[in-house]
Every structure is written in structure tokens, then in C-alpha cells.
XYZ file of C-alpha atoms in Angstrom:
657
model
C -6.335 -156.857 -128.188
C -3.029 -155.117 -127.582
C -0.273 -157.065 -125.848
C 1.430 -153.963 -124.445
C 2.603 -153.904 -120.847
C 0.378 -152.375 -118.153
C 2.699 -149.381 -117.794
C 2.373 -148.363 -121.428
C -1.293 -149.343 -121.608
C -2.854 -147.219 -118.892
C -6.342 -148.543 -119.495
C -7.523 -150.870 -122.214
C -9.889 -149.357 -124.770
C -12.519 -152.042 -125.186
C -15.994 -151.246 -126.475
C -16.632 -149.535 -129.785
C -19.744 -147.438 -130.364
C -20.760 -146.369 -133.862
C -24.251 -144.924 -133.275
C -24.589 -141.152 -133.665
C -27.493 -138.784 -132.996
C -27.318 -135.392 -134.682
C -28.868 -132.348 -132.966
C -32.439 -131.626 -134.091
C -32.221 -128.950 -136.798
C -34.673 -126.578 -135.110
C -32.867 -126.813 -131.769
C -29.465 -126.293 -133.418
C -30.665 -123.190 -135.274
C -31.890 -121.525 -132.074
C -29.374 -122.929 -129.579
C -28.133 -120.715 -126.750
C -24.567 -121.835 -127.402
C -23.119 -122.669 -130.798
C -19.854 -124.228 -131.942
C -17.935 -120.928 -131.916
C -18.074 -120.919 -128.097
C -15.226 -123.438 -128.026
C -12.964 -121.166 -130.076
C -14.011 -118.108 -128.078
C -13.102 -119.815 -124.803
C -9.845 -121.232 -126.169
C -8.673 -117.826 -127.411
C -9.190 -116.108 -124.021
C -10.467 -118.327 -121.245
C -10.619 -115.589 -118.612
C -12.580 -113.267 -120.890
C -14.958 -116.147 -121.618
C -15.670 -116.689 -117.904
C -15.920 -112.943 -117.272
C -18.675 -112.823 -119.898
C -20.415 -115.755 -118.173
C -20.123 -113.964 -114.820
C -21.823 -110.924 -116.337
C -24.993 -113.013 -116.554
C -25.174 -112.520 -112.760
C -25.863 -109.299 -110.868
C -22.799 -108.043 -108.984
C -22.876 -105.412 -106.251
C -19.189 -104.681 -106.858
C -17.320 -105.607 -110.033
C -14.283 -107.854 -109.622
C -10.690 -106.623 -109.967
C -9.283 -109.860 -111.347
C -10.968 -112.844 -113.017
C -8.491 -115.492 -111.811
C -5.905 -115.256 -109.067
C -3.545 -118.185 -109.613
C -0.679 -116.856 -107.504
C -0.874 -119.663 -104.918
C -1.838 -122.911 -106.655
C -3.749 -125.071 -105.929
C -5.547 -122.416 -103.840
C -7.108 -120.576 -106.755
C -9.480 -117.624 -106.440
C -11.993 -116.331 -108.961
C -13.438 -112.835 -109.482
C -11.375 -111.393 -106.626
C -12.583 -108.070 -105.333
C -16.077 -108.721 -106.647
C -19.075 -108.798 -104.319
C -22.524 -110.331 -104.774
C -25.272 -112.198 -102.943
C -26.275 -115.659 -104.170
C -29.864 -115.448 -102.852
C -30.377 -112.038 -104.450
C -29.235 -113.524 -107.767
C -31.567 -116.506 -107.369
C -34.650 -114.617 -106.209
C -34.799 -110.828 -105.767
C -33.474 -109.759 -109.128
C -36.119 -111.785 -110.967
C -38.843 -110.033 -108.957
C -37.234 -106.654 -109.664
C -37.169 -107.547 -113.369
C -40.923 -108.061 -113.444
C -40.990 -111.851 -113.096
C -42.428 -112.012 -109.587
C -45.535 -113.830 -110.840
C -43.539 -116.507 -112.660
C -43.672 -119.903 -110.969
C -40.279 -120.803 -109.529
C -41.237 -124.165 -108.020
C -44.032 -126.592 -108.826
C -43.767 -128.668 -105.671
C -45.238 -132.175 -105.789
C -45.533 -134.012 -102.484
C -45.605 -137.771 -102.349
C -49.267 -137.913 -101.308
C -50.807 -137.128 -104.697
C -53.086 -134.318 -103.599
C -50.248 -132.502 -101.800
C -48.947 -129.788 -104.128
C -47.811 -126.167 -103.874
C -46.746 -123.609 -106.453
C -44.321 -120.895 -105.373
C -43.748 -117.853 -107.575
C -40.535 -115.842 -107.406
C -42.409 -113.258 -105.322
C -43.486 -116.041 -102.929
C -39.920 -117.299 -102.773
C -38.546 -113.825 -102.038
C -41.025 -113.395 -99.204
C -40.319 -116.804 -97.648
C -36.532 -116.579 -98.008
C -36.539 -113.104 -96.427
C -38.627 -114.350 -93.489
C -36.387 -117.383 -93.014
C -33.281 -115.165 -93.118
C -34.755 -112.940 -90.398
C -35.699 -116.007 -88.357
C -32.196 -117.488 -88.572
C -30.739 -114.163 -87.491
C -33.131 -114.138 -84.512
C -31.749 -117.564 -83.531
C -28.256 -116.103 -83.371
C -26.972 -117.045 -86.819
C -24.500 -114.462 -88.100
C -22.351 -114.156 -91.209
C -19.843 -117.002 -91.255
C -21.778 -119.281 -88.873
C -22.529 -122.741 -90.262
C -26.072 -124.078 -90.543
C -26.858 -127.761 -91.154
C -29.956 -128.717 -93.159
C -31.391 -132.240 -92.753
C -34.698 -132.293 -94.581
C -36.964 -134.038 -97.060
C -37.576 -132.610 -100.529
C -39.958 -129.861 -99.500
C -39.846 -126.155 -100.452
C -38.593 -125.220 -96.985
C -35.345 -127.065 -97.744
C -34.642 -124.768 -100.707
C -35.839 -121.747 -98.722
C -33.468 -122.626 -95.868
C -30.488 -122.911 -98.234
C -31.239 -119.542 -99.825
C -31.850 -117.925 -96.427
C -28.385 -119.065 -95.339
C -26.842 -117.682 -98.537
C -28.744 -114.446 -97.991
C -27.100 -113.806 -94.602
C -23.707 -115.258 -95.522
C -23.993 -118.330 -93.286
C -22.438 -121.330 -95.095
C -24.813 -124.300 -95.116
C -24.091 -127.981 -95.086
C -26.987 -130.064 -96.374
C -27.010 -133.638 -95.080
C -29.072 -136.166 -97.024
C -32.167 -137.142 -95.007
C -31.333 -140.841 -95.336
C -28.082 -140.570 -93.405
C -27.852 -141.966 -89.884
C -27.534 -140.014 -86.637
C -23.825 -140.920 -86.495
C -23.220 -139.602 -90.014
C -25.115 -136.422 -89.181
C -23.220 -135.943 -85.899
C -19.820 -136.270 -87.570
C -20.749 -133.578 -90.085
C -22.197 -131.248 -87.455
C -19.022 -131.642 -85.445
C -16.631 -131.181 -88.357
C -18.109 -127.882 -89.527
C -19.136 -126.719 -86.036
C -22.769 -126.143 -87.037
C -24.600 -123.608 -84.862
C -28.149 -124.436 -86.001
C -29.813 -127.475 -87.564
C -32.860 -127.032 -89.804
C -34.939 -130.206 -90.025
C -38.539 -131.450 -90.087
C -40.590 -133.881 -88.060
C -40.341 -136.202 -91.065
C -41.139 -136.680 -94.721
C -43.150 -139.092 -96.825
C -41.521 -142.131 -98.415
C -43.454 -144.806 -100.283
C -46.743 -143.616 -98.832
C -45.754 -143.508 -95.179
C -44.334 -140.792 -92.938
C -40.628 -141.358 -92.215
C -39.260 -139.627 -89.122
C -36.288 -137.250 -89.326
C -36.131 -135.350 -86.051
C -35.285 -138.422 -83.918
C -32.004 -138.761 -85.847
C -31.227 -135.106 -85.076
C -32.021 -135.680 -81.404
C -29.693 -138.681 -81.327
C -26.956 -136.808 -83.208
C -27.089 -134.051 -80.618
C -26.208 -136.576 -77.904
C -22.911 -137.130 -79.760
C -21.906 -133.479 -80.232
C -22.488 -130.283 -78.261
C -21.839 -127.718 -81.015
C -25.496 -127.117 -81.977
C -27.383 -124.320 -80.212
C -30.809 -124.447 -81.887
C -32.906 -126.875 -83.951
C -35.456 -125.302 -86.313
C -38.208 -127.826 -87.115
C -40.665 -127.778 -90.024
C -43.976 -129.557 -89.390
C -44.400 -131.761 -92.455
C -46.057 -135.033 -91.405
C -47.599 -134.053 -88.053
C -46.084 -137.085 -86.306
C -45.175 -136.832 -82.620
C -41.627 -135.713 -81.846
C -39.585 -135.359 -78.693
C -39.202 -131.705 -77.749
C -36.458 -129.800 -75.958
C -37.679 -126.296 -75.128
C -34.096 -125.098 -74.690
C -33.075 -126.001 -78.234
C -36.067 -126.870 -80.403
C -38.047 -124.199 -82.262
C -40.969 -124.720 -84.658
C -40.528 -123.194 -88.116
C -44.128 -121.967 -88.114
C -43.544 -120.139 -84.828
C -40.463 -118.155 -85.843
C -40.490 -118.017 -89.660
C -44.175 -117.416 -90.302
C -44.186 -114.475 -87.895
C -40.903 -112.965 -89.127
C -40.712 -109.794 -91.178
C -40.927 -110.095 -94.956
C -38.412 -107.265 -95.292
C -34.788 -108.264 -95.520
C -31.977 -106.508 -97.364
C -29.376 -108.985 -98.587
C -25.741 -108.115 -97.962
C -23.174 -108.410 -100.748
C -20.348 -110.814 -99.888
C -16.920 -111.296 -101.364
C -16.823 -113.625 -104.376
C -14.681 -115.997 -102.296
C -17.055 -115.985 -99.310
C -17.931 -119.602 -98.366
C -21.341 -120.584 -99.732
C -21.566 -124.188 -98.565
C -19.739 -127.261 -97.332
C -20.745 -130.542 -98.999
C -19.526 -133.744 -97.380
C -18.428 -136.606 -99.567
C -17.016 -139.990 -98.684
C -13.313 -140.239 -97.957
C -11.085 -143.284 -98.417
C -9.984 -142.972 -94.792
C -13.561 -143.189 -93.540
C -13.703 -139.565 -92.398
C -15.982 -137.572 -94.726
C -14.377 -134.752 -96.676
C -16.029 -131.350 -96.313
C -15.806 -129.886 -99.819
C -15.857 -126.077 -99.637
C -17.491 -124.067 -102.407
C -17.469 -120.286 -102.467
C -19.873 -117.864 -104.081
C -18.909 -115.947 -107.231
C -17.139 -118.549 -109.352
C -19.479 -121.319 -108.276
C -22.636 -119.387 -109.116
C -21.136 -118.278 -112.437
C -20.406 -121.805 -113.647
C -23.519 -123.436 -112.172
C -25.810 -120.907 -113.870
C -23.866 -120.803 -117.155
C -23.720 -124.582 -117.571
C -27.401 -124.975 -116.655
C -28.274 -122.417 -119.348
C -25.903 -123.763 -121.999
C -26.025 -127.546 -121.551
C -29.834 -127.639 -121.259
C -30.323 -124.862 -123.838
C -32.643 -123.210 -121.339
C -35.472 -121.017 -122.676
C -37.850 -118.763 -120.737
C -40.829 -121.066 -121.199
C -39.067 -124.323 -120.260
C -40.273 -126.435 -117.348
C -37.238 -128.100 -115.844
C -37.007 -131.096 -113.530
C -33.912 -132.499 -111.865
C -34.788 -135.616 -109.849
C -31.805 -135.396 -107.464
C -32.096 -134.805 -103.731
C -30.769 -131.516 -102.387
C -28.614 -133.628 -100.043
C -26.324 -134.249 -103.034
C -24.311 -131.712 -104.996
C -26.583 -132.168 -108.038
C -29.410 -130.750 -105.937
C -27.261 -127.761 -104.980
C -26.026 -126.875 -108.449
C -28.938 -127.989 -110.623
C -32.001 -127.552 -108.417
C -31.145 -124.550 -106.271
C -28.319 -122.306 -107.443
C -27.987 -122.796 -111.208
C -31.682 -122.998 -112.157
C -32.924 -120.299 -109.789
C -30.131 -117.928 -110.824
C -31.513 -118.417 -114.347
C -35.100 -117.659 -113.289
C -36.365 -121.104 -114.225
C -39.726 -122.757 -113.586
C -38.978 -126.187 -112.137
C -40.541 -129.246 -110.545
C -39.510 -130.305 -107.036
C -40.714 -133.783 -106.068
C -40.701 -135.223 -102.563
C -41.146 -138.927 -103.225
C -39.857 -141.979 -105.029
C -40.327 -142.899 -108.733
C -42.738 -145.762 -108.003
C -45.071 -144.499 -105.290
C -48.027 -144.708 -105.285
C -47.660 -146.132 -108.805
C -44.839 -147.139 -111.088
C -45.434 -144.331 -113.548
C -45.356 -141.518 -110.996
C -42.448 -139.674 -112.616
C -43.966 -139.856 -116.082
C -47.325 -138.692 -114.749
C -45.581 -135.610 -113.313
C -43.862 -134.981 -116.673
C -47.255 -135.185 -118.361
C -49.098 -132.988 -115.850
C -46.490 -130.221 -115.694
C -45.381 -130.469 -119.336
C -41.755 -130.904 -118.292
C -39.433 -130.002 -121.173
C -35.999 -130.630 -119.621
C -35.452 -133.751 -117.516
C -32.233 -134.553 -115.618
C -31.770 -137.872 -113.806
C -29.266 -140.642 -113.025
C -28.343 -143.788 -115.003
C -29.351 -145.880 -111.964
C -32.920 -144.620 -112.296
C -32.921 -145.121 -116.069
C -31.785 -148.728 -115.710
C -34.474 -149.400 -113.097
C -37.066 -148.246 -115.648
C -35.464 -150.401 -118.342
C -35.935 -153.364 -116.008
C -39.700 -152.634 -115.913
C -39.966 -152.261 -119.669
C -41.472 -149.594 -121.973
C -45.151 -150.179 -121.147
C -45.238 -148.028 -117.989
C -43.850 -144.809 -119.528
C -45.826 -145.627 -122.682
C -49.075 -144.798 -120.848
C -48.156 -141.116 -120.542
C -47.843 -138.177 -122.925
C -44.255 -136.977 -122.692
C -44.187 -135.050 -125.938
C -43.257 -131.895 -123.983
C -39.749 -133.260 -123.375
C -37.078 -131.702 -125.596
C -33.802 -132.327 -123.694
C -32.806 -135.270 -121.494
C -29.847 -135.258 -119.132
C -27.837 -137.900 -117.314
C -25.740 -137.357 -114.171
C -23.963 -139.264 -111.423
C -21.969 -141.961 -113.189
C -21.173 -143.002 -116.754
C -24.313 -144.033 -118.625
C -23.936 -147.273 -120.546
C -24.843 -147.056 -124.260
C -27.939 -149.274 -124.062
C -29.428 -147.213 -121.215
C -28.685 -144.036 -123.208
C -30.486 -145.379 -126.290
C -33.433 -146.672 -124.227
C -33.726 -143.278 -122.485
C -33.657 -141.416 -125.789
C -36.093 -143.794 -127.487
C -38.653 -144.649 -124.778
C -38.630 -141.446 -122.712
C -37.559 -138.982 -125.396
C -39.485 -140.431 -128.318
C -36.330 -140.474 -130.484
C -36.454 -136.693 -130.833
C -34.517 -135.475 -127.776
C -30.773 -134.973 -127.417
C -29.304 -136.709 -124.367
C -26.657 -134.693 -122.537
C -24.429 -137.092 -120.601
C -22.732 -134.823 -118.058
C -19.511 -135.543 -116.170
C -18.724 -133.564 -113.052
C -18.229 -134.153 -109.328
C -19.016 -132.769 -105.885
C -15.545 -131.284 -106.036
C -15.909 -129.616 -109.444
C -19.164 -127.938 -108.378
C -20.658 -127.817 -111.872
C -20.614 -129.640 -115.204
C -17.194 -130.082 -116.810
C -17.630 -132.481 -119.739
C -20.872 -132.714 -121.694
C -22.348 -132.521 -125.180
C -23.924 -129.211 -126.158
C -27.388 -130.178 -127.460
C -27.383 -127.777 -130.396
C -23.817 -128.547 -131.446
C -22.801 -132.106 -130.612
C -23.702 -135.303 -132.425
C -24.269 -137.481 -129.371
C -22.575 -140.843 -128.968
C -24.342 -143.237 -126.588
C -22.183 -143.558 -123.478
C -19.765 -140.705 -124.148
C -19.622 -137.417 -122.250
C -17.932 -136.166 -125.471
C -15.567 -133.284 -124.686
C -14.891 -130.591 -122.125
C -17.332 -127.701 -122.147
C -16.112 -124.324 -123.405
C -13.806 -122.778 -120.810
C -12.838 -126.138 -119.290
C -9.524 -127.885 -119.939
C -9.865 -131.648 -119.407
C -7.642 -134.404 -120.733
C -6.873 -138.110 -120.473
C -3.259 -138.742 -119.473
C -0.892 -141.620 -118.779
C 1.004 -142.385 -115.557
C 3.445 -139.553 -116.236
C 0.720 -137.025 -116.989
C 1.257 -137.028 -120.750
C -1.811 -136.732 -122.958
C -2.705 -140.144 -124.384
C -3.330 -140.510 -128.125
C -6.816 -141.054 -129.519
C -7.937 -144.633 -129.038
C -6.159 -144.945 -125.674
C -7.178 -144.874 -122.028
C -5.782 -143.305 -118.887
C -6.543 -140.903 -116.067
C -9.093 -138.100 -116.382
C -7.582 -134.786 -115.264
C -8.491 -131.110 -115.328
C -5.439 -129.177 -116.436
C -6.507 -125.574 -115.681
C -8.480 -124.018 -112.807
C -12.221 -123.487 -113.323
C -14.665 -121.087 -111.598
C -16.807 -123.575 -109.615
C -13.871 -125.621 -108.315
C -13.624 -126.610 -104.667
C -11.402 -124.242 -102.695
C -10.256 -126.710 -100.031
C -11.418 -129.457 -97.689
C -13.026 -127.768 -94.705
C -10.403 -127.324 -92.008
C -7.784 -129.427 -93.792
C -5.751 -127.711 -96.514
C -3.107 -130.458 -96.443
C -5.698 -133.159 -97.174
C -7.021 -131.034 -100.041
C -3.590 -130.815 -101.645
C -2.787 -134.480 -101.043
C -6.157 -135.822 -102.245
C -6.580 -133.847 -105.460
C -3.254 -132.370 -106.518
C -0.485 -134.795 -105.518
C -0.920 -137.487 -108.205
C 0.223 -135.139 -110.988
C 1.938 -132.525 -108.853
C 4.640 -131.754 -111.419
C 2.005 -130.951 -114.042
C -0.339 -129.067 -111.721
C -3.305 -131.233 -112.758
C -6.444 -131.838 -110.702
C -7.172 -135.570 -110.396
C -10.060 -136.989 -108.375
C -9.792 -140.642 -109.261
C -11.656 -141.318 -112.514
C -10.323 -143.272 -115.451
C -11.321 -142.437 -119.021
C -10.534 -143.175 -122.632
C -10.393 -141.169 -125.815
C -12.061 -142.741 -128.809
C -10.652 -142.461 -132.302
C -12.321 -139.034 -132.691
C -10.765 -137.777 -129.460
C -14.063 -137.746 -127.572
C -13.961 -138.695 -123.886
C -15.573 -141.756 -122.335
C -15.540 -141.741 -118.535
C -14.837 -145.221 -117.180
C -15.500 -144.749 -113.469
C -13.120 -144.858 -110.537
C -9.600 -146.094 -111.199
C -10.069 -148.059 -107.954
C -12.504 -150.179 -109.980
C -9.978 -151.037 -112.691
C -9.009 -154.716 -112.945
C -5.665 -156.107 -114.020
C -6.413 -159.282 -115.988
C -3.415 -161.050 -117.515
C -1.509 -157.767 -117.672
C -4.387 -155.803 -119.195
C -6.023 -153.016 -117.205
C -9.743 -153.323 -117.839
C -12.510 -150.955 -116.769
C -15.507 -152.402 -114.951
C -17.696 -149.839 -116.737
C -17.089 -151.218 -120.220
C -17.731 -154.836 -119.241
C -20.905 -153.762 -117.442
C -21.984 -151.919 -120.586
C -21.408 -155.051 -122.657
C -23.571 -157.086 -120.266
C -26.384 -154.508 -120.263
C -26.407 -154.530 -124.072
C -27.768 -158.096 -123.845
C -31.589 -157.957 -124.199
C -32.128 -159.972 -120.992
C -30.067 -157.701 -118.695
C -31.332 -154.646 -116.838
C -28.268 -153.852 -114.752
C -24.846 -155.287 -114.015
C -21.893 -154.760 -111.701
C -18.438 -156.154 -112.350
C -15.497 -156.569 -109.983
C -12.029 -158.040 -110.181
C -11.359 -160.996 -107.876
C -7.942 -162.470 -107.120
C -7.092 -165.277 -109.514
C -4.055 -167.564 -109.349
C -3.680 -167.740 -113.132
C -4.557 -164.257 -114.376
C -3.857 -162.036 -111.347
C -7.456 -160.905 -111.326
C -10.533 -162.402 -112.937
C -13.797 -160.794 -113.966
C -16.752 -161.580 -111.677
C -20.172 -160.246 -112.701
C -23.411 -159.646 -110.793
C -26.435 -159.284 -113.041
C -30.070 -158.179 -112.618
C -32.356 -159.550 -115.336
C -35.202 -157.579 -116.890
C -38.701 -158.336 -115.659
C -40.350 -161.281 -117.387
C -37.064 -162.843 -118.541
C -36.919 -166.606 -118.077
C -33.674 -167.183 -116.222
C -33.073 -170.580 -117.822
C -30.159 -172.869 -117.138
C -27.921 -171.441 -119.854
C -28.340 -167.723 -119.153
C -24.935 -167.297 -117.496
C -23.107 -168.927 -120.416
C -25.134 -166.866 -122.893
C -24.116 -163.681 -121.079
C -20.483 -164.707 -120.890
C -20.417 -165.494 -124.599
C -22.049 -162.128 -125.270
C -19.240 -160.295 -123.446
C -16.666 -162.342 -125.361
C -18.322 -161.347 -128.632
C -18.719 -157.649 -127.706
C -15.245 -157.109 -126.243
C -13.029 -160.171 -126.553
C -11.857 -163.243 -124.621
C -9.837 -161.153 -122.158
C -13.023 -159.625 -120.684
C -15.015 -162.879 -120.390
C -16.315 -163.229 -116.799
C -14.971 -166.107 -114.739
C -18.340 -166.312 -113.014
C -21.737 -164.645 -113.180
C -24.291 -164.363 -110.379
C -27.931 -163.502 -111.095
C -29.072 -161.226 -108.246
C -32.350 -159.473 -107.321
C -30.657 -156.139 -106.601
C -27.202 -154.558 -106.284
C -25.694 -152.947 -103.182
C -26.130 -149.210 -103.688
C -25.532 -146.158 -101.562
C -28.421 -143.791 -100.975
C -27.222 -141.709 -103.910
C -27.439 -144.741 -106.236
C -23.742 -145.618 -106.529
C -22.876 -149.316 -106.615
C -20.623 -150.435 -103.734
C -18.263 -152.712 -105.671
C -16.045 -153.104 -102.604
C -18.740 -155.271 -101.006
C -19.130 -157.321 -104.174
C -15.373 -157.940 -104.169
C -15.747 -159.255 -100.601
C -18.325 -161.781 -101.847
C -16.271 -162.715 -104.909
C -13.191 -163.374 -102.768
C -15.211 -165.119 -100.033
C -14.273 -162.599 -97.335
C -16.408 -161.302 -94.495
C -18.639 -158.514 -95.776
C -17.342 -155.075 -94.827
C -19.238 -152.068 -93.501
C -22.732 -151.809 -95.023
C -23.990 -148.758 -93.111
C -23.919 -146.479 -96.160
C -26.175 -148.755 -98.211
C -29.757 -147.796 -98.979
C -30.716 -151.414 -98.126
C -28.111 -153.379 -96.157
C -30.183 -156.586 -96.326
C -29.350 -156.988 -100.016
C -25.853 -158.191 -99.119
C -27.309 -161.137 -97.210
C -29.218 -162.185 -100.327
C -26.168 -161.829 -102.542
C -23.886 -163.653 -100.099
C -26.375 -166.519 -99.876
C -26.506 -166.892 -103.658
C -24.204 -168.948 -105.806
C -22.101 -167.637 -108.649
C -22.154 -169.802 -111.738
C -18.814 -170.481 -113.373
C -18.756 -169.621 -117.050
C -15.503 -171.362 -117.823
C -15.703 -173.678 -120.809
């Protein structure tokens, strides 16, 4: 372990990973994108993205690929005009693919399914666009969408894009207060919602949260309600309108208007450190270019693929890799309403089997939950149709990667571990499945056309084998344009840390391995300073999960009189593991062996679950509160706030010798 000072050692480079998985020969031979794409993009980045943009249908060709005259307010494909909904729907029908299934929708009740072809989608999106216009929605007006995972949610998004009304989709699990703050911030004119949705076999109400939110803001004029569950809802004749009353009777004829490439497409709210959510603004031309190109290239998409991304449309993954990227590419995809374990544990794998899913994109949190259950559940299903697996949302630890590839992919599928953010709009760092020899846990290197690097405190590129800050050093097409209504906050949040260099930095740490490949290490807020060494929580968590008894782990740094901070670990054991009186010491010794004495946890707590947000991210801030014996902070964003009571009531076991 290096004894350098913290200033020269930006982030310690701990774990080593020697496993490699070469691309399958057949896939590599027929891959959409080959190794020369990197050289092509490096030689002329703007020409590379112009070629990618030509995969879309433009009403008016752009004058300039990139306008960088006023950084960091970059513009892409200026002068160009297009319509996102036309690109996602109409053009496929015009090209003779109207009968191709766009969406295999699977409701949570098992017998509740619908297939929508591209012709069906065109008809429904056109009717919804006419209905929104009849409710007073005009180009530029904002529409909020607060819905379960039903086809009408996708239809509503595309209808907004069709008429040039920026949408803001709010995850259906958010509270009335969270919804109200977003409605207020973007001044939403209409809310599209449903009476409810199904979750774990029971109807869960949605409209009551909208009703409550509307008591906290007066900006909304109309509420358009889909009847999904049939449960009773309060009704305000002045504001509330049934979807089946106004959409079903609307005209199927609607001519989409072409909008400027920089026309706002949507606002996506993400958590802010100040407590006020940040409204991330994405525009149309550059965003659609990169979302569709990366979906096609990273998943090696073919015409006969059946694709399934398990995200909710309330998150950016649902925007870029359920709605805009896949549909722009004319894909056939699965859309699933429910949870992975209802009405049975193998529900996801049953859907893969029934629909012969070939490309599967999910989060490490979900993968680790399946690891906890063991291989027997997925083993009951035929998943031989799978040819590419994807990971999104946070760094995937090596053991979860290998389990995913082996148990779900049958040791034949490349795993594409993708790094990107709400703010970046589309994938930035990822293996290419026909080119890259995958390393478990590494996002590998920036995709063609993207300039990403790992730098030190001064913004200088770190050498191979070192850690630092993950930055993007050149503008990219799908980048956020600003924070809605707050240009100053946009500049301060993303561009001030390395202002002199002009780098984008959104808070992630990373390391380069000895080959120069990138390993994302999570938020720099989650870095610990132990005896002068800056250690990443991600690597210590990965070491813990590599122990055969561990399903999931979270690590935090707690104040320590001797070392500044000490490592405190919270661990979920795999099902069927006998906890035993020596398990904590065994785990601590395992970390010491995998990484070194510096990373050995001061204490380990065996817990039944970890505090996670509704998008699956672990709230380490709350675990630090427990570790430092403080009052637990705000738990309103947790999927299950009661878990903190269980953790607080537990006892951490010291692992000191």
C-alpha cells in the first residue's frame, strides 16, 4: 500500500481483477460497431456524431454540428429540425414496419397483457396528442406524468414530444410533497396519471397523491386520468378528465411538427445536495442522436432482437433506454408493470422465457437480490435466448458481474457495464460487446465520440494504476443543457470544480487500472480518509461481496480518534447461510486478505436489508448516522423507511483483534 500523502494520492487503487471475458466470435464477426469506430471518432468527433445523427429522420438538416461559442451552454445540430415522436413511431410505419410489435406489455396480474405494434402506437400517440391539445396544452407548455408502468405512460411521453410540450415524468413512488415541488418548479399545466397501478398483487393508488399535491400548488389546470385498477377516486369535475373519455374519442390523424434540435424535450428531476431537486433539461436533436446510437451500438441491436430494460420510466434509464433510444431504433421490447418477485420469485425469468428476450438491461441492486436467493430460481427457466446482458445505475461489483454472466447468461453472454447519469442523458463509458474483452466490475473506456478521463485535484490526467475524479473533457450530444430555471446552479454544480480546464464533473470518483481501463468508484462523497489514505466504499463493498456468504454490503466511514475515519460495514448474508458467531471476523479477515490491513472494517453489522431509495441507490448518509450514533436523518426518500429502525436497533460487532 502506498504511503503517499492524500493530496498526491487522489484515491487509493485497491482491488485487482484478472478475469477476462472475450467477445463471442460469432457476435464479434457481425457486430454493429467494430474497433475502428474509436479511431474514426478520434480523428473527427463532429463528423462521427453527424453520421450518428443521420440515423434519425430530420425535417431540416442542421447548419452546425456543435456550437461551443458559449461554454458550458453547448448546442448540438443547430439549425436542424426534427420531431422525436415521428422518429420513434411514424417513420417505422412509413417504412413498412407498422405490423412489427413495439411493446409486449406484461401487467403484474399474470393474465393482463397487451401487444402494441408500431401502427397501434402511432394511432394511440396521435390520439393522445390531439387530446392534450384539446386540454389547452400548446408547444412549450410543461406536462407532468405520474404513472405506473403501463403503455399509456409511454404514449403520454411521446404525445408530449409530438406537440413540443416538454414532459417531466415523476416516479409513481414519490410522495405528494415531492410531486408538488416538481409541478411547481416547472410550472406544469397538465398532470397525466392513473387511478393506480398493481404492486405485489394489490392495487396501489396514485391519484390521491396528485389530489394532495394540487392542494400545495395552483399551477395545474387539468388532470388526465387513466383507469387502470378501477378503484374509487375522488373527482373534481373542474380539473379531472378520464383518459378514455378524451383520448379514445380523439382523432387518429395528427401531423407532427418539426422542432428545433435545441427544443426542450423533457425535464428530469434529480436529488440536489441542498434538498431542492434539480430539474435537468434535455433537448431533442443531440439527445435523440446519442440515445439511439448508444442503444444500437452498446447492445449490438439487430432487427429480430427482443429487448427488455427493467427500469421505471420515472428514471432517466426509462427515458433513454425504454422510450427514446429503443423506439427510435424500431425495437421490439418488453414493458413490465410489476416487481421481480410477484406473484413468484422467478417472474422476471419467466418473462424472459415466454418472450424470448435476447437483450436484458437491469441494475446491480436487482442482480445482488437474485444472488441472495441463489441460482435455483433462475435455473427453472429457459433463458437461452439471451445474448447480451447490461448493467446500469451504479458500479457493479465483480462477483455480481460474474454471477450475472454465469447464472443468467449461461457463460455465453457479454455483460456491458454502462456508466452514465441523468445529466449525461445517454451512455458514456461502456464495453462494446463485439470489441471489448470484459473485465468484471469495469466500465472499461469511453464510448467512441466521448472524451472521459480520470484526473487529480488539479485536473491533470492520472497515470494508469491511479485513482481520481471522473470527468468528461469535451461536450457530447445528449448532455444536459441547464438546470431548469437556474443557469447559475448549472454552472456551479457541474462546471466549477475544474473550471480552468472546462471539464464536466458530477461527483464520481474512478480509477484507471494498469491497462488504462476505467473503474467507476461511486460518489466522491462516499470516499473515506483512513490514516491518510482515501479509500472508496465501492471497492471494500466489492471485497465483502466476493465472500461466498455475502449477498450485499454497504460501507461507510465513521469518525475515529486514531485513524481519522474507520471503515464500518453493513452486510446482508445470502439465504441459507448460517450466521455463526465468527462470521464478522471471517468477513473482516477476508477484506484484509483481498485488499490489505488499511481497509479492514472496524465493525461489521449483519442486517436484513439496506436503506435504499426507490431507484435502488443505497443511502450511506443514514448508515453514517448509525455508525456515529447520531439521530437518523430524513428517511422520506427511502423505499422502506422502517428498515432504519431495524438497523438502528441492531448491534455492530467489532472486528478488532
